[in-house]
Amino acid sequence: MTLTELLDALNAGHTITGNSPLHHVMHETSQDALRVTGELNGGYHPPARVRELIAELVGGAVDESVTVFPPFHADFGKNITIGKRVFINSGCKFQDQGGITIGDDCLIGHNTVLATLNHDLEPSRRADLHPAPIRIGRNVWIGANATILPGVTIGDNAVVAAAAVVTKDVPADTVVVGSPARAVRAVAG
């Protein structure tokens, strides 16, 4: 099995069975992510070097307008897409196996967690993984300590308040707060 085959399965939403060949490829890929994030988080790096390390982590180009403040953690790395003029503050954790897409002009607050995998509820199948992507639109602001769960899409210009737990899609131009997050008002335009 290859990384390409794993990404195809993850992006199609297929269950990754515990201890399967695809599960093993996922764990091997995670070792590379741990190596890169270890270097990233092991000391000071100028912004250009941070972007180089993030590009190595995701396996593709990262625009020079992107800013990431370490520490930053990703336990897979190869299923993240970052737009232009994105700011990711320190302490963020991305579980990206299911796919994370961040649109242009987004602000991601301290200690935000983006989680794209669920384990199976059946105890005998608990090692099985169910991927679902997180899609963050353009110009989204996610406050500190927010958690975005698998399968969530956040619409353009939305605001996720600090410490919110987002369990379902957020419409464009909407402010959500709480756990579980609920809409409280529209974004003034």
mmCIF file of C-alpha atoms in Angstrom:
data_model
loop_
_atom_site.group_PDB
_atom_site.id
_atom_site.type_symbol
_atom_site.label_atom_id
_atom_site.label_comp_id
_atom_site.label_asym_id
_atom_site.label_seq_id
_atom_site.Cartn_x
_atom_site.Cartn_y
_atom_site.Cartn_z
ATOM 1 C CA MET A 1 0.000 0.000 0.000
ATOM 2 C CA THR A 2 1.148 3.544 -0.746
ATOM 3 C CA LEU A 3 0.492 7.007 0.619
ATOM 4 C CA THR A 4 -1.447 7.808 -2.572
ATOM 5 C CA GLU A 5 -3.726 4.812 -2.006
ATOM 6 C CA LEU A 6 -4.226 5.853 1.614
ATOM 7 C CA LEU A 7 -5.066 9.449 0.639
ATOM 8 C CA ASP A 8 -7.511 8.171 -1.991
ATOM 9 C CA ALA A 9 -9.260 6.041 0.659
ATOM 10 C CA LEU A 10 -9.285 8.822 3.252
ATOM 11 C CA ASN A 11 -10.581 11.430 0.797
ATOM 12 C CA ALA A 12 -13.312 9.032 -0.354
ATOM 13 C CA GLY A 13 -14.415 8.690 3.283
ATOM 14 C CA HIS A 14 -13.589 5.002 3.504
ATOM 15 C CA THR A 15 -13.131 3.444 6.920
ATOM 16 C CA ILE A 16 -9.501 2.645 7.670
ATOM 17 C CA THR A 17 -9.622 -0.687 9.437
ATOM 18 C CA GLY A 18 -7.376 -1.006 12.461
ATOM 19 C CA ASN A 19 -4.182 -2.962 11.792
ATOM 20 C CA SER A 20 -4.848 -3.015 8.033
ATOM 21 C CA PRO A 21 -2.178 -2.244 5.426
ATOM 22 C CA LEU A 22 -3.642 1.278 5.030
ATOM 23 C CA HIS A 23 -3.546 1.758 8.798
ATOM 24 C CA HIS A 24 0.151 0.846 8.746
ATOM 25 C CA VAL A 25 0.853 3.381 5.949
ATOM 26 C CA MET A 26 -0.945 6.016 8.023
ATOM 27 C CA HIS A 27 1.284 5.290 11.014
ATOM 28 C CA GLU A 28 4.435 5.343 8.859
ATOM 29 C CA THR A 29 3.413 8.719 7.438
ATOM 30 C CA SER A 30 2.773 9.974 10.961
ATOM 31 C CA GLN A 31 6.393 9.256 11.844
ATOM 32 C CA ASP A 32 7.478 11.725 9.174
ATOM 33 C CA ALA A 33 5.014 14.305 10.540
ATOM 34 C CA LEU A 34 6.435 13.809 14.030
ATOM 35 C CA ARG A 35 9.967 14.312 12.686
ATOM 36 C CA VAL A 36 9.080 17.539 10.869
ATOM 37 C CA THR A 37 7.026 18.993 13.721
ATOM 38 C CA GLY A 38 9.789 18.021 16.149
ATOM 39 C CA GLU A 39 12.210 20.161 14.153
ATOM 40 C CA LEU A 40 9.649 22.944 13.782
ATOM 41 C CA ASN A 41 8.921 23.055 17.505
ATOM 42 C CA GLY A 42 12.463 22.414 18.739
ATOM 43 C CA GLY A 43 13.680 25.996 18.691
ATOM 44 C CA TYR A 44 13.374 29.353 16.972
ATOM 45 C CA HIS A 45 13.117 29.497 13.169
ATOM 46 C CA PRO A 46 12.634 32.623 11.045
ATOM 47 C CA PRO A 47 9.279 32.822 9.228
ATOM 48 C CA ALA A 48 10.671 31.610 5.893
ATOM 49 C CA ARG A 49 12.094 28.467 7.539
ATOM 50 C CA VAL A 50 8.786 27.850 9.334
ATOM 51 C CA ARG A 51 7.031 27.943 5.947
ATOM 52 C CA GLU A 52 9.639 25.551 4.498
ATOM 53 C CA LEU A 53 8.979 23.087 7.313
ATOM 54 C CA ILE A 54 5.209 23.409 6.919
ATOM 55 C CA ALA A 55 5.636 22.803 3.169
ATOM 56 C CA GLU A 56 7.666 19.679 3.939
ATOM 57 C CA LEU A 57 4.978 18.552 6.383
ATOM 58 C CA VAL A 58 2.106 18.984 3.911
ATOM 59 C CA GLY A 59 4.091 17.790 0.908
ATOM 60 C CA GLY A 60 3.378 20.873 -1.195
ATOM 61 C CA ALA A 61 3.896 24.582 -1.582
ATOM 62 C CA VAL A 62 2.900 27.030 1.142
ATOM 63 C CA ASP A 63 2.370 30.613 0.014
ATOM 64 C CA GLU A 64 4.864 33.177 1.335
ATOM 65 C CA SER A 65 1.928 35.116 2.811
ATOM 66 C CA VAL A 66 1.172 32.294 5.295
ATOM 67 C CA THR A 67 2.280 32.765 8.907
ATOM 68 C CA VAL A 68 2.468 29.950 11.454
ATOM 69 C CA PHE A 69 3.548 30.563 15.043
ATOM 70 C CA PRO A 70 4.985 27.385 16.564
ATOM 71 C CA PRO A 71 4.465 25.200 18.344
ATOM 72 C CA PHE A 72 2.309 23.556 15.697
ATOM 73 C CA HIS A 73 1.337 19.892 15.657
ATOM 74 C CA ALA A 74 -0.019 17.670 12.909
ATOM 75 C CA ASP A 75 -0.086 13.918 13.369
ATOM 76 C CA PHE A 76 -0.239 13.135 9.628
ATOM 77 C CA GLY A 77 0.478 16.289 7.629
ATOM 78 C CA LYS A 78 -0.150 15.084 4.096
ATOM 79 C CA ASN A 79 -3.827 16.072 3.881
ATOM 80 C CA ILE A 80 -3.662 19.791 4.680
ATOM 81 C CA THR A 81 -4.280 22.583 2.175
ATOM 82 C CA ILE A 82 -3.595 26.166 3.288
ATOM 83 C CA GLY A 83 -4.727 29.224 1.317
ATOM 84 C CA LYS A 84 -3.053 32.611 1.071
ATOM 85 C CA ARG A 85 -2.685 35.154 3.880
ATOM 86 C CA VAL A 86 -3.549 32.564 6.535
ATOM 87 C CA PHE A 87 -2.407 33.087 10.127
ATOM 88 C CA ILE A 88 -2.161 30.065 12.443
ATOM 89 C CA ASN A 89 -1.358 31.021 16.034
ATOM 90 C CA SER A 90 0.695 28.960 18.466
ATOM 91 C CA GLY A 91 -0.370 25.669 19.979
ATOM 92 C CA CYS A 92 -2.667 24.487 17.182
ATOM 93 C CA LYS A 93 -3.196 20.769 16.637
ATOM 94 C CA PHE A 94 -4.343 19.394 13.284
ATOM 95 C CA GLN A 95 -5.461 15.773 12.942
ATOM 96 C CA ASP A 96 -5.624 15.942 9.179
ATOM 97 C CA GLN A 97 -6.018 12.376 7.926
ATOM 98 C CA GLY A 98 -9.587 13.115 6.781
ATOM 99 C CA GLY A 99 -8.492 16.326 5.061
ATOM 100 C CA ILE A 100 -8.238 19.946 6.194
ATOM 101 C CA THR A 101 -8.743 22.812 3.758
ATOM 102 C CA ILE A 102 -8.207 26.377 4.972
ATOM 103 C CA GLY A 103 -9.337 29.169 2.662
ATOM 104 C CA ASP A 104 -7.594 32.467 2.029
ATOM 105 C CA ASP A 105 -7.427 35.177 4.707
ATOM 106 C CA CYS A 106 -8.232 32.949 7.702
ATOM 107 C CA LEU A 107 -7.174 33.539 11.295
ATOM 108 C CA ILE A 108 -6.784 30.457 13.484
ATOM 109 C CA GLY A 109 -6.469 31.218 17.204
ATOM 110 C CA HIS A 110 -4.194 29.736 19.862
ATOM 111 C CA ASN A 111 -4.636 26.051 20.680
ATOM 112 C CA THR A 112 -7.281 25.372 18.045
ATOM 113 C CA VAL A 113 -7.906 21.667 17.417
ATOM 114 C CA LEU A 114 -9.033 20.470 13.974
ATOM 115 C CA ALA A 115 -9.953 16.767 14.207
ATOM 116 C CA THR A 116 -10.911 14.796 11.081
ATOM 117 C CA LEU A 117 -11.112 11.235 12.442
ATOM 118 C CA ASN A 118 -13.561 9.342 14.607
ATOM 119 C CA HIS A 119 -13.053 5.886 16.062
ATOM 120 C CA ASP A 120 -15.789 3.296 15.661
ATOM 121 C CA LEU A 121 -18.289 3.188 18.535
ATOM 122 C CA GLU A 122 -18.479 -0.618 18.485
ATOM 123 C CA PRO A 123 -15.919 -1.783 21.081
ATOM 124 C CA SER A 124 -14.694 -4.659 18.907
ATOM 125 C CA ARG A 125 -14.096 -2.183 16.028
ATOM 126 C CA ARG A 126 -12.723 0.710 18.132
ATOM 127 C CA ALA A 127 -9.403 0.752 16.224
ATOM 128 C CA ASP A 128 -11.241 1.451 12.958
ATOM 129 C CA LEU A 129 -11.017 5.065 11.805
ATOM 130 C CA HIS A 130 -13.747 7.048 10.067
ATOM 131 C CA PRO A 131 -12.381 10.104 8.205
ATOM 132 C CA ALA A 132 -14.402 13.205 7.370
ATOM 133 C CA PRO A 133 -12.927 16.469 6.060
ATOM 134 C CA ILE A 134 -12.938 19.891 7.656
ATOM 135 C CA ARG A 135 -13.419 22.728 5.181
ATOM 136 C CA ILE A 136 -12.821 26.287 6.332
ATOM 137 C CA GLY A 137 -13.972 28.963 3.905
ATOM 138 C CA ARG A 138 -12.414 32.331 3.159
ATOM 139 C CA ASN A 139 -11.898 35.023 5.780
ATOM 140 C CA VAL A 140 -12.900 32.822 8.720
ATOM 141 C CA TRP A 141 -11.817 33.724 12.260
ATOM 142 C CA ILE A 142 -11.507 30.830 14.697
ATOM 143 C CA GLY A 143 -10.955 31.936 18.296
ATOM 144 C CA ALA A 144 -8.522 30.452 20.798
ATOM 145 C CA ASN A 145 -9.134 26.960 22.162
ATOM 146 C CA ALA A 146 -11.861 26.130 19.638
ATOM 147 C CA THR A 147 -12.371 22.544 18.518
ATOM 148 C CA ILE A 148 -13.704 21.704 15.061
ATOM 149 C CA LEU A 149 -14.933 18.124 14.663
ATOM 150 C CA PRO A 150 -14.887 15.773 11.639
ATOM 151 C CA GLY A 151 -17.042 16.607 8.654
ATOM 152 C CA VAL A 152 -17.605 20.274 9.524
ATOM 153 C CA THR A 153 -17.667 23.014 6.901
ATOM 154 C CA ILE A 154 -17.296 26.611 8.055
ATOM 155 C CA GLY A 155 -18.648 29.151 5.575
ATOM 156 C CA ASP A 156 -16.921 32.295 4.337
ATOM 157 C CA ASN A 157 -16.579 35.182 6.811
ATOM 158 C CA ALA A 158 -17.843 33.109 9.763
ATOM 159 C CA VAL A 159 -16.534 33.575 13.302
ATOM 160 C CA VAL A 160 -16.053 30.691 15.737
ATOM 161 C CA ALA A 161 -15.844 32.062 19.273
ATOM 162 C CA ALA A 162 -13.082 31.097 21.673
ATOM 163 C CA ALA A 163 -13.559 27.663 23.278
ATOM 164 C CA ALA A 164 -16.438 26.726 20.951
ATOM 165 C CA VAL A 165 -16.866 23.067 20.020
ATOM 166 C CA VAL A 166 -18.138 22.959 16.451
ATOM 167 C CA THR A 167 -20.077 19.760 15.757
ATOM 168 C CA LYS A 168 -22.004 20.808 12.640
ATOM 169 C CA ASP A 169 -21.624 23.100 9.656
ATOM 170 C CA VAL A 170 -21.428 26.853 10.219
ATOM 171 C CA PRO A 171 -23.163 28.987 7.575
ATOM 172 C CA ALA A 172 -21.289 31.848 5.933
ATOM 173 C CA ASP A 173 -21.412 35.200 7.726
ATOM 174 C CA THR A 174 -22.420 33.619 11.055
ATOM 175 C CA VAL A 175 -20.993 33.873 14.585
ATOM 176 C CA VAL A 176 -21.123 30.651 16.627
ATOM 177 C CA VAL A 177 -20.388 30.191 20.340
ATOM 178 C CA GLY A 178 -20.502 27.478 22.973
ATOM 179 C CA SER A 179 -20.359 23.725 23.258
ATOM 180 C CA PRO A 180 -21.877 22.516 21.098
ATOM 181 C CA ALA A 181 -21.504 25.667 19.027
ATOM 182 C CA ARG A 182 -24.704 27.472 18.130
ATOM 183 C CA ALA A 183 -25.354 30.498 15.935
ATOM 184 C CA VAL A 184 -25.869 33.723 17.895
ATOM 185 C CA ARG A 185 -25.862 36.375 15.191
ATOM 186 C CA ALA A 186 -24.791 37.361 11.713
ATOM 187 C CA VAL A 187 -21.443 38.933 10.984
ATOM 188 C CA ALA A 188 -21.926 42.648 10.326
ATOM 189 C CA GLY A 189 -20.945 43.407 6.784
#
